[in-house]
Amino acid sequence: MARRKHPGASSLKPRVVGRAELPAWMQQCQFIERAYRTQQDSYRGCFKSLLYIHNETVNIWSHLVVGVFFVAMATWAAFPSFHGGYAFKRTDLLALQTYLLGASICCLFSAFYHCVSCHSEHVARRCLKLDYLGIASNITSTCVSATYFGLYGQPRLTNFYVTIILACGFAAFWSMLDPSADGPRAAKFRAAVFIALGASGFAPILHAALSPSLTLDGFSVEHVVAQSAFYLLGTAFYVNRIPEKYWRRTFDVWGASHQVFHILVSVAQILHLLGLKKSLLRHYTT
């Protein structure tokens, strides 16, 4: 007589395991040793992991919450209550919403990838490309929105630099499609590509600084400098695997480099939004 499977047997499977218990494809993070989710092989299992603690919890929720916030802001910008009595031009609001959309894509794609990264190797690799697309969208929309308000009233110059930035954004994402761009060993390559993409946004700033007929006022330079510092600091933590590389098992669940990177990116995104607000209002209060 066949033995009946206990109805609750599946629940006996541990939710989190050590790195050594994972299949080979999930063992890429050599400095994180504990609190891994098991391979789920189902989206339902992945989404259930939102409800318990593991080493991707902070990565998921840090960007999920911020992503929802940006979606709400982009939606709110379309309603009169957002305008606060100002008669904003449609193109001005569109530039602001472009950034909010790019930032929301970044955060939501990132949260989705980190949520389903335990599904299977095939799904994880495919969704990792969504994560890269989100990063490229965030950087590109940041540079485009800053250029629009920084070169306000200079349509030809604005279109010239926006075209260059969009081309750089496409090229950056295209370079991420190759499988060799994945994994911890390629972290420095990815960082270099995305930093180079971000640097394209400084071209219009440099142009304005060198031109006697333009000013830097519309760029909100203090916000640009601050957000750039947060992005670079977060990237430094991520690329160098600080702090988990030096304090094994201490930061497996809370405070690992990727989590620090996520939080600092979110801070930089908020700073850019504040800078855009300042630049936008400048054209309606002076």
PDB file of C-alpha atoms in Angstrom:
ATOM      1  CA  MET A   1       0.000   0.000   0.000  1.00  0.00           C
ATOM      2  CA  ALA A   2       1.407   3.366  -1.024  1.00  0.00           C
ATOM      3  CA  ARG A   3       2.228   5.713   1.784  1.00  0.00           C
ATOM      4  CA  ARG A   4       0.095   8.840   1.780  1.00  0.00           C
ATOM      5  CA  LYS A   5       1.954  12.129   1.648  1.00  0.00           C
ATOM      6  CA  HIS A   6       1.344  14.265   4.686  1.00  0.00           C
ATOM      7  CA  PRO A   7      -0.783  17.275   3.653  1.00  0.00           C
ATOM      8  CA  GLY A   8       1.573  19.621   5.428  1.00  0.00           C
ATOM      9  CA  ALA A   9       4.781  18.024   4.204  1.00  0.00           C
ATOM     10  CA  SER A  10       5.657  20.866   1.843  1.00  0.00           C
ATOM     11  CA  SER A  11       5.541  23.293   4.745  1.00  0.00           C
ATOM     12  CA  LEU A  12       8.356  21.348   6.406  1.00  0.00           C
ATOM     13  CA  LYS A  13      10.745  22.546   3.722  1.00  0.00           C
ATOM     14  CA  PRO A  14      12.939  25.293   5.211  1.00  0.00           C
ATOM     15  CA  ARG A  15      12.208  28.770   3.933  1.00  0.00           C
ATOM     16  CA  VAL A  16      15.826  29.898   4.145  1.00  0.00           C
ATOM     17  CA  VAL A  17      19.028  27.903   3.874  1.00  0.00           C
ATOM     18  CA  GLY A  18      22.775  28.387   3.845  1.00  0.00           C
ATOM     19  CA  ARG A  19      24.778  29.079   0.709  1.00  0.00           C
ATOM     20  CA  ALA A  20      26.207  25.554   0.631  1.00  0.00           C
ATOM     21  CA  GLU A  21      22.692  24.091   0.312  1.00  0.00           C
ATOM     22  CA  LEU A  22      21.873  26.035  -2.846  1.00  0.00           C
ATOM     23  CA  PRO A  23      22.168  24.844  -6.441  1.00  0.00           C
ATOM     24  CA  ALA A  24      25.376  26.040  -8.099  1.00  0.00           C
ATOM     25  CA  TRP A  25      23.717  28.839 -10.084  1.00  0.00           C
ATOM     26  CA  MET A  26      22.523  30.505  -6.856  1.00  0.00           C
ATOM     27  CA  GLN A  27      25.944  30.488  -5.169  1.00  0.00           C
ATOM     28  CA  GLN A  28      27.410  33.563  -6.852  1.00  0.00           C
ATOM     29  CA  CYS A  29      27.531  35.819  -3.780  1.00  0.00           C
ATOM     30  CA  GLN A  30      30.487  34.262  -1.999  1.00  0.00           C
ATOM     31  CA  PHE A  31      30.431  36.686   0.942  1.00  0.00           C
ATOM     32  CA  ILE A  32      26.755  36.139   1.862  1.00  0.00           C
ATOM     33  CA  GLU A  33      26.512  32.803   3.659  1.00  0.00           C
ATOM     34  CA  ARG A  34      23.044  32.617   5.235  1.00  0.00           C
ATOM     35  CA  ALA A  35      19.324  33.347   4.824  1.00  0.00           C
ATOM     36  CA  TYR A  36      18.958  32.360   1.175  1.00  0.00           C
ATOM     37  CA  ARG A  37      15.590  31.381  -0.215  1.00  0.00           C
ATOM     38  CA  THR A  38      15.442  27.938  -1.755  1.00  0.00           C
ATOM     39  CA  GLN A  39      14.880  27.560  -5.490  1.00  0.00           C
ATOM     40  CA  GLN A  40      11.123  28.048  -5.843  1.00  0.00           C
ATOM     41  CA  ASP A  41      10.369  27.051  -9.448  1.00  0.00           C
ATOM     42  CA  SER A  42       7.142  29.059  -9.187  1.00  0.00           C
ATOM     43  CA  TYR A  43       6.225  32.738  -9.138  1.00  0.00           C
ATOM     44  CA  ARG A  44       3.794  32.045  -6.319  1.00  0.00           C
ATOM     45  CA  GLY A  45       6.618  30.808  -4.128  1.00  0.00           C
ATOM     46  CA  CYS A  46       8.692  33.855  -5.035  1.00  0.00           C
ATOM     47  CA  PHE A  47       5.898  36.270  -4.152  1.00  0.00           C
ATOM     48  CA  LYS A  48       5.251  34.441  -0.885  1.00  0.00           C
ATOM     49  CA  SER A  49       8.809  35.312   0.098  1.00  0.00           C
ATOM     50  CA  LEU A  50       7.641  38.910   0.467  1.00  0.00           C
ATOM     51  CA  LEU A  51       6.098  37.804   3.752  1.00  0.00           C
ATOM     52  CA  TYR A  52       9.155  36.379   5.505  1.00  0.00           C
ATOM     53  CA  ILE A  53      12.714  37.527   6.202  1.00  0.00           C
ATOM     54  CA  HIS A  54      15.612  36.481   3.985  1.00  0.00           C
ATOM     55  CA  ASN A  55      18.730  38.099   2.535  1.00  0.00           C
ATOM     56  CA  GLU A  56      16.793  39.743  -0.323  1.00  0.00           C
ATOM     57  CA  THR A  57      14.069  41.280   1.849  1.00  0.00           C
ATOM     58  CA  VAL A  58      15.692  44.714   2.087  1.00  0.00           C
ATOM     59  CA  ASN A  59      16.589  44.704  -1.609  1.00  0.00           C
ATOM     60  CA  ILE A  60      12.969  44.021  -2.558  1.00  0.00           C
ATOM     61  CA  TRP A  61      11.135  46.326  -0.169  1.00  0.00           C
ATOM     62  CA  SER A  62      13.577  49.251  -0.341  1.00  0.00           C
ATOM     63  CA  HIS A  63      12.846  49.687  -4.038  1.00  0.00           C
ATOM     64  CA  LEU A  64       9.252  48.461  -4.058  1.00  0.00           C
ATOM     65  CA  VAL A  65       8.125  51.185  -1.648  1.00  0.00           C
ATOM     66  CA  VAL A  66      10.082  53.925  -3.418  1.00  0.00           C
ATOM     67  CA  GLY A  67       8.888  52.699  -6.820  1.00  0.00           C
ATOM     68  CA  VAL A  68       5.251  52.916  -5.756  1.00  0.00           C
ATOM     69  CA  PHE A  69       5.942  56.418  -4.419  1.00  0.00           C
ATOM     70  CA  PHE A  70       7.322  57.543  -7.786  1.00  0.00           C
ATOM     71  CA  VAL A  71       4.342  56.053  -9.639  1.00  0.00           C
ATOM     72  CA  ALA A  72       2.011  57.935  -7.297  1.00  0.00           C
ATOM     73  CA  MET A  73       3.935  61.167  -7.857  1.00  0.00           C
ATOM     74  CA  ALA A  74       3.879  60.742 -11.651  1.00  0.00           C
ATOM     75  CA  THR A  75       0.129  60.179 -11.519  1.00  0.00           C
ATOM     76  CA  TRP A  76      -0.472  63.073  -9.136  1.00  0.00           C
ATOM     77  CA  ALA A  77       1.470  65.425 -11.436  1.00  0.00           C
ATOM     78  CA  ALA A  78      -1.335  65.065 -13.985  1.00  0.00           C
ATOM     79  CA  PHE A  79      -3.928  66.504 -11.585  1.00  0.00           C
ATOM     80  CA  PRO A  80      -4.519  70.208 -10.764  1.00  0.00           C
ATOM     81  CA  SER A  81      -3.992  69.597  -7.035  1.00  0.00           C
ATOM     82  CA  PHE A  82      -0.301  68.984  -7.778  1.00  0.00           C
ATOM     83  CA  HIS A  83       0.141  72.374  -9.419  1.00  0.00           C
ATOM     84  CA  GLY A  84      -0.408  74.433  -6.273  1.00  0.00           C
ATOM     85  CA  GLY A  85      -1.834  77.377  -8.168  1.00  0.00           C
ATOM     86  CA  TYR A  86       0.974  77.503 -10.750  1.00  0.00           C
ATOM     87  CA  ALA A  87       0.099  77.362 -14.455  1.00  0.00           C
ATOM     88  CA  PHE A  88       2.756  74.813 -15.358  1.00  0.00           C
ATOM     89  CA  LYS A  89       3.413  74.225 -19.034  1.00  0.00           C
ATOM     90  CA  ARG A  90       2.575  70.766 -20.267  1.00  0.00           C
ATOM     91  CA  THR A  91       6.136  70.207 -21.478  1.00  0.00           C
ATOM     92  CA  ASP A  92       7.490  71.122 -18.039  1.00  0.00           C
ATOM     93  CA  LEU A  93       5.245  68.558 -16.373  1.00  0.00           C
ATOM     94  CA  LEU A  94       6.154  66.015 -19.041  1.00  0.00           C
ATOM     95  CA  ALA A  95       9.856  66.496 -18.279  1.00  0.00           C
ATOM     96  CA  LEU A  96       9.145  65.944 -14.587  1.00  0.00           C
ATOM     97  CA  GLN A  97       6.994  62.895 -15.296  1.00  0.00           C
ATOM     98  CA  THR A  98       9.697  61.486 -17.574  1.00  0.00           C
ATOM     99  CA  TYR A  99      12.033  61.384 -14.611  1.00  0.00           C
ATOM    100  CA  LEU A 100       9.386  59.943 -12.299  1.00  0.00           C
ATOM    101  CA  LEU A 101       8.616  57.239 -14.849  1.00  0.00           C
ATOM    102  CA  GLY A 102      12.293  56.360 -15.300  1.00  0.00           C
ATOM    103  CA  ALA A 103      12.855  56.223 -11.540  1.00  0.00           C
ATOM    104  CA  SER A 104       9.742  54.105 -10.989  1.00  0.00           C
ATOM    105  CA  ILE A 105      10.788  51.661 -13.733  1.00  0.00           C
ATOM    106  CA  CYS A 106      14.187  51.365 -12.068  1.00  0.00           C
ATOM    107  CA  CYS A 107      12.785  50.642  -8.623  1.00  0.00           C
ATOM    108  CA  LEU A 108       9.914  48.367  -9.657  1.00  0.00           C
ATOM    109  CA  PHE A 109      11.997  46.312 -12.096  1.00  0.00           C
ATOM    110  CA  SER A 110      14.670  45.996  -9.414  1.00  0.00           C
ATOM    111  CA  ALA A 111      12.147  44.873  -6.795  1.00  0.00           C
ATOM    112  CA  PHE A 112      10.628  42.381  -9.239  1.00  0.00           C
ATOM    113  CA  TYR A 113      14.009  40.927 -10.153  1.00  0.00           C
ATOM    114  CA  HIS A 114      15.095  40.498  -6.545  1.00  0.00           C
ATOM    115  CA  CYS A 115      11.741  38.917  -5.735  1.00  0.00           C
ATOM    116  CA  VAL A 116      11.844  36.299  -8.515  1.00  0.00           C
ATOM    117  CA  SER A 117      15.611  35.735  -8.572  1.00  0.00           C
ATOM    118  CA  CYS A 118      15.045  32.491  -6.642  1.00  0.00           C
ATOM    119  CA  HIS A 119      12.567  31.109  -9.209  1.00  0.00           C
ATOM    120  CA  SER A 120      14.994  29.296 -11.515  1.00  0.00           C
ATOM    121  CA  GLU A 121      18.212  30.017 -13.361  1.00  0.00           C
ATOM    122  CA  HIS A 122      16.387  30.782 -16.616  1.00  0.00           C
ATOM    123  CA  VAL A 123      13.932  33.231 -15.026  1.00  0.00           C
ATOM    124  CA  ALA A 124      16.639  34.866 -12.909  1.00  0.00           C
ATOM    125  CA  ARG A 125      18.840  35.527 -15.949  1.00  0.00           C
ATOM    126  CA  ARG A 126      15.964  36.936 -17.988  1.00  0.00           C
ATOM    127  CA  CYS A 127      14.704  39.189 -15.206  1.00  0.00           C
ATOM    128  CA  LEU A 128      18.219  40.403 -14.455  1.00  0.00           C
ATOM    129  CA  LYS A 129      18.104  42.127 -17.847  1.00  0.00           C
ATOM    130  CA  LEU A 130      14.959  43.938 -16.668  1.00  0.00           C
ATOM    131  CA  ASP A 131      16.981  45.162 -13.706  1.00  0.00           C
ATOM    132  CA  TYR A 132      19.627  46.539 -16.075  1.00  0.00           C
ATOM    133  CA  LEU A 133      16.921  48.171 -18.193  1.00  0.00           C
ATOM    134  CA  GLY A 134      15.590  49.849 -15.059  1.00  0.00           C
ATOM    135  CA  ILE A 135      19.015  51.211 -14.132  1.00  0.00           C
ATOM    136  CA  ALA A 136      19.545  52.557 -17.650  1.00  0.00           C
ATOM    137  CA  SER A 137      16.060  54.125 -17.573  1.00  0.00           C
ATOM    138  CA  ASN A 138      16.750  55.806 -14.249  1.00  0.00           C
ATOM    139  CA  ILE A 139      20.075  57.310 -15.304  1.00  0.00           C
ATOM    140  CA  THR A 140      18.792  58.353 -18.726  1.00  0.00           C
ATOM    141  CA  SER A 141      15.642  60.001 -17.366  1.00  0.00           C
ATOM    142  CA  THR A 142      17.720  61.741 -14.697  1.00  0.00           C
ATOM    143  CA  CYS A 143      20.045  63.252 -17.304  1.00  0.00           C
ATOM    144  CA  VAL A 144      17.212  64.131 -19.709  1.00  0.00           C
ATOM    145  CA  SER A 145      15.119  65.915 -17.073  1.00  0.00           C
ATOM    146  CA  ALA A 146      18.138  67.810 -15.730  1.00  0.00           C
ATOM    147  CA  THR A 147      19.068  68.879 -19.258  1.00  0.00           C
ATOM    148  CA  TYR A 148      15.536  70.073 -20.001  1.00  0.00           C
ATOM    149  CA  PHE A 149      15.367  72.373 -16.988  1.00  0.00           C
ATOM    150  CA  GLY A 150      19.049  73.308 -17.096  1.00  0.00           C
ATOM    151  CA  LEU A 151      18.888  74.479 -20.714  1.00  0.00           C
ATOM    152  CA  TYR A 152      15.384  75.869 -20.355  1.00  0.00           C
ATOM    153  CA  GLY A 153      14.380  78.019 -23.315  1.00  0.00           C
ATOM    154  CA  GLN A 154      17.133  76.586 -25.538  1.00  0.00           C
ATOM    155  CA  PRO A 155      15.198  73.968 -27.567  1.00  0.00           C
ATOM    156  CA  ARG A 156      17.864  73.214 -30.179  1.00  0.00           C
ATOM    157  CA  LEU A 157      20.605  72.791 -27.613  1.00  0.00           C
ATOM    158  CA  THR A 158      18.295  70.758 -25.390  1.00  0.00           C
ATOM    159  CA  ASN A 159      17.285  68.442 -28.236  1.00  0.00           C
ATOM    160  CA  PHE A 160      20.930  67.977 -29.200  1.00  0.00           C
ATOM    161  CA  TYR A 161      21.996  66.840 -25.728  1.00  0.00           C
ATOM    162  CA  VAL A 162      18.838  64.823 -25.084  1.00  0.00           C
ATOM    163  CA  THR A 163      19.489  62.898 -28.308  1.00  0.00           C
ATOM    164  CA  ILE A 164      23.051  62.155 -27.209  1.00  0.00           C
ATOM    165  CA  ILE A 165      21.883  61.038 -23.752  1.00  0.00           C
ATOM    166  CA  LEU A 166      19.193  58.760 -25.211  1.00  0.00           C
ATOM    167  CA  ALA A 167      21.749  57.201 -27.563  1.00  0.00           C
ATOM    168  CA  CYS A 168      24.118  56.614 -24.638  1.00  0.00           C
ATOM    169  CA  GLY A 169      21.287  55.076 -22.622  1.00  0.00           C
ATOM    170  CA  PHE A 170      20.445  52.673 -25.431  1.00  0.00           C
ATOM    171  CA  ALA A 171      24.110  51.759 -25.893  1.00  0.00           C
ATOM    172  CA  ALA A 172      24.540  51.137 -22.162  1.00  0.00           C
ATOM    173  CA  PHE A 173      21.562  48.785 -22.010  1.00  0.00           C
ATOM    174  CA  TRP A 174      22.644  47.033 -25.209  1.00  0.00           C
ATOM    175  CA  SER A 175      26.035  46.303 -23.669  1.00  0.00           C
ATOM    176  CA  MET A 176      24.265  44.680 -20.717  1.00  0.00           C
ATOM    177  CA  LEU A 177      22.476  42.103 -22.891  1.00  0.00           C
ATOM    178  CA  ASP A 178      25.593  39.970 -23.270  1.00  0.00           C
ATOM    179  CA  PRO A 179      25.699  37.159 -20.662  1.00  0.00           C
ATOM    180  CA  SER A 180      29.285  38.145 -19.807  1.00  0.00           C
ATOM    181  CA  ALA A 181      27.876  41.304 -18.189  1.00  0.00           C
ATOM    182  CA  ASP A 182      26.178  39.229 -15.470  1.00  0.00           C
ATOM    183  CA  GLY A 183      27.503  38.022 -12.143  1.00  0.00           C
ATOM    184  CA  PRO A 184      29.773  39.431  -9.427  1.00  0.00           C
ATOM    185  CA  ARG A 185      32.901  39.221 -11.597  1.00  0.00           C
ATOM    186  CA  ALA A 186      31.408  41.725 -14.041  1.00  0.00           C
ATOM    187  CA  ALA A 187      30.306  44.153 -11.311  1.00  0.00           C
ATOM    188  CA  LYS A 188      33.084  46.632 -12.079  1.00  0.00           C
ATOM    189  CA  PHE A 189      32.278  46.523 -15.792  1.00  0.00           C
ATOM    190  CA  ARG A 190      28.603  47.258 -15.123  1.00  0.00           C
ATOM    191  CA  ALA A 191      29.524  50.055 -12.748  1.00  0.00           C
ATOM    192  CA  ALA A 192      31.842  51.598 -15.350  1.00  0.00           C
ATOM    193  CA  VAL A 193      29.157  51.461 -18.059  1.00  0.00           C
ATOM    194  CA  PHE A 194      26.496  53.073 -15.902  1.00  0.00           C
ATOM    195  CA  ILE A 195      28.887  55.699 -14.518  1.00  0.00           C
ATOM    196  CA  ALA A 196      29.815  56.572 -18.108  1.00  0.00           C
ATOM    197  CA  LEU A 197      26.111  56.897 -18.918  1.00  0.00           C
ATOM    198  CA  GLY A 198      25.665  59.211 -15.939  1.00  0.00           C
ATOM    199  CA  ALA A 199      28.658  61.247 -17.086  1.00  0.00           C
ATOM    200  CA  SER A 200      26.818  62.024 -20.329  1.00  0.00           C
ATOM    201  CA  GLY A 201      24.486  64.154 -18.238  1.00  0.00           C
ATOM    202  CA  PHE A 202      27.379  66.416 -17.284  1.00  0.00           C
ATOM    203  CA  ALA A 203      28.011  67.447 -20.904  1.00  0.00           C
ATOM    204  CA  PRO A 204      25.194  70.040 -20.963  1.00  0.00           C
ATOM    205  CA  ILE A 205      26.263  71.289 -17.531  1.00  0.00           C
ATOM    206  CA  LEU A 206      29.808  71.804 -18.794  1.00  0.00           C
ATOM    207  CA  HIS A 207      28.439  73.520 -21.901  1.00  0.00           C
ATOM    208  CA  ALA A 208      26.411  75.926 -19.766  1.00  0.00           C
ATOM    209  CA  ALA A 209      29.392  76.593 -17.497  1.00  0.00           C
ATOM    210  CA  LEU A 210      31.601  77.531 -20.451  1.00  0.00           C
ATOM    211  CA  SER A 211      29.022  79.544 -22.372  1.00  0.00           C
ATOM    212  CA  PRO A 212      28.798  83.282 -21.578  1.00  0.00           C
ATOM    213  CA  SER A 213      25.137  83.333 -22.631  1.00  0.00           C
ATOM    214  CA  LEU A 214      24.003  80.510 -20.318  1.00  0.00           C
ATOM    215  CA  THR A 215      23.860  80.009 -16.551  1.00  0.00           C
ATOM    216  CA  LEU A 216      23.961  77.007 -14.239  1.00  0.00           C
ATOM    217  CA  ASP A 217      20.961  78.152 -12.208  1.00  0.00           C
ATOM    218  CA  GLY A 218      18.505  75.799 -13.895  1.00  0.00           C
ATOM    219  CA  PHE A 219      20.609  72.727 -13.170  1.00  0.00           C
ATOM    220  CA  SER A 220      20.304  73.000  -9.376  1.00  0.00           C
ATOM    221  CA  VAL A 221      23.992  72.124  -9.175  1.00  0.00           C
ATOM    222  CA  GLU A 222      23.963  71.488  -5.420  1.00  0.00           C
ATOM    223  CA  HIS A 223      21.425  68.701  -5.906  1.00  0.00           C
ATOM    224  CA  VAL A 224      23.394  67.295  -8.848  1.00  0.00           C
ATOM    225  CA  VAL A 225      26.575  67.139  -6.772  1.00  0.00           C
ATOM    226  CA  ALA A 226      24.808  65.605  -3.765  1.00  0.00           C
ATOM    227  CA  GLN A 227      22.977  62.935  -5.731  1.00  0.00           C
ATOM    228  CA  SER A 228      26.126  62.070  -7.699  1.00  0.00           C
ATOM    229  CA  ALA A 229      27.975  61.577  -4.422  1.00  0.00           C
ATOM    230  CA  PHE A 230      25.283  59.201  -3.158  1.00  0.00           C
ATOM    231  CA  TYR A 231      25.273  57.234  -6.417  1.00  0.00           C
ATOM    232  CA  LEU A 232      29.063  56.900  -6.411  1.00  0.00           C
ATOM    233  CA  LEU A 233      29.186  56.002  -2.723  1.00  0.00           C
ATOM    234  CA  GLY A 234      26.539  53.328  -3.203  1.00  0.00           C
ATOM    235  CA  THR A 235      28.409  51.963  -6.210  1.00  0.00           C
ATOM    236  CA  ALA A 236      31.639  51.819  -4.190  1.00  0.00           C
ATOM    237  CA  PHE A 237      29.902  49.763  -1.483  1.00  0.00           C
ATOM    238  CA  TYR A 238      28.412  47.433  -4.099  1.00  0.00           C
ATOM    239  CA  VAL A 239      31.521  46.866  -6.219  1.00  0.00           C
ATOM    240  CA  ASN A 240      33.812  46.307  -3.229  1.00  0.00           C
ATOM    241  CA  ARG A 241      31.291  44.161  -1.300  1.00  0.00           C
ATOM    242  CA  ILE A 242      31.556  46.291   1.811  1.00  0.00           C
ATOM    243  CA  PRO A 243      30.864  45.365   4.616  1.00  0.00           C
ATOM    244  CA  GLU A 244      30.130  41.626   4.150  1.00  0.00           C
ATOM    245  CA  LYS A 245      33.558  40.977   2.603  1.00  0.00           C
ATOM    246  CA  TYR A 246      35.265  41.898   5.887  1.00  0.00           C
ATOM    247  CA  TRP A 247      32.685  40.783   8.462  1.00  0.00           C
ATOM    248  CA  ARG A 248      31.415  37.390   7.375  1.00  0.00           C
ATOM    249  CA  ARG A 249      27.891  36.335   8.451  1.00  0.00           C
ATOM    250  CA  THR A 250      27.305  39.656  10.238  1.00  0.00           C
ATOM    251  CA  PHE A 251      25.515  41.390   7.358  1.00  0.00           C
ATOM    252  CA  ASP A 252      23.897  38.440   5.601  1.00  0.00           C
ATOM    253  CA  VAL A 253      20.351  39.676   6.269  1.00  0.00           C
ATOM    254  CA  TRP A 254      20.725  43.353   7.185  1.00  0.00           C
ATOM    255  CA  GLY A 255      23.261  45.880   5.924  1.00  0.00           C
ATOM    256  CA  ALA A 256      24.929  44.037   3.036  1.00  0.00           C
ATOM    257  CA  SER A 257      26.523  46.067   0.245  1.00  0.00           C
ATOM    258  CA  HIS A 258      23.676  45.565  -2.214  1.00  0.00           C
ATOM    259  CA  GLN A 259      21.207  46.787   0.385  1.00  0.00           C
ATOM    260  CA  VAL A 260      23.334  49.842   1.132  1.00  0.00           C
ATOM    261  CA  PHE A 261      23.500  50.467  -2.616  1.00  0.00           C
ATOM    262  CA  HIS A 262      19.706  50.317  -2.929  1.00  0.00           C
ATOM    263  CA  ILE A 263      19.131  52.735  -0.077  1.00  0.00           C
ATOM    264  CA  LEU A 264      21.723  55.250  -1.293  1.00  0.00           C
ATOM    265  CA  VAL A 265      20.257  55.069  -4.815  1.00  0.00           C
ATOM    266  CA  SER A 266      16.826  55.873  -3.391  1.00  0.00           C
ATOM    267  CA  VAL A 267      18.261  58.837  -1.488  1.00  0.00           C
ATOM    268  CA  ALA A 268      19.898  60.091  -4.701  1.00  0.00           C
ATOM    269  CA  GLN A 269      16.617  59.691  -6.587  1.00  0.00           C
ATOM    270  CA  ILE A 270      14.747  61.754  -4.004  1.00  0.00           C
ATOM    271  CA  LEU A 271      17.464  64.426  -4.120  1.00  0.00           C
ATOM    272  CA  HIS A 272      17.105  64.670  -7.889  1.00  0.00           C
ATOM    273  CA  LEU A 273      13.349  65.054  -7.541  1.00  0.00           C
ATOM    274  CA  LEU A 274      13.867  67.898  -5.069  1.00  0.00           C
ATOM    275  CA  GLY A 275      16.326  69.494  -7.482  1.00  0.00           C
ATOM    276  CA  LEU A 276      13.803  69.261 -10.327  1.00  0.00           C
ATOM    277  CA  LYS A 277      11.163  70.845  -8.129  1.00  0.00           C
ATOM    278  CA  LYS A 278      13.508  73.746  -7.394  1.00  0.00           C
ATOM    279  CA  SER A 279      14.374  74.150 -11.085  1.00  0.00           C
ATOM    280  CA  LEU A 280      10.725  73.962 -12.121  1.00  0.00           C
ATOM    281  CA  LEU A 281       9.532  76.553  -9.619  1.00  0.00           C
ATOM    282  CA  ARG A 282      12.412  78.847 -10.555  1.00  0.00           C
ATOM    283  CA  HIS A 283      10.781  79.468 -13.928  1.00  0.00           C
ATOM    284  CA  TYR A 284       7.470  80.430 -12.322  1.00  0.00           C
ATOM    285  CA  THR A 285       8.629  82.531  -9.377  1.00  0.00           C
ATOM    286  CA  THR A 286      11.275  84.765 -11.011  1.00  0.00           C
TER     287      THR A 286
END
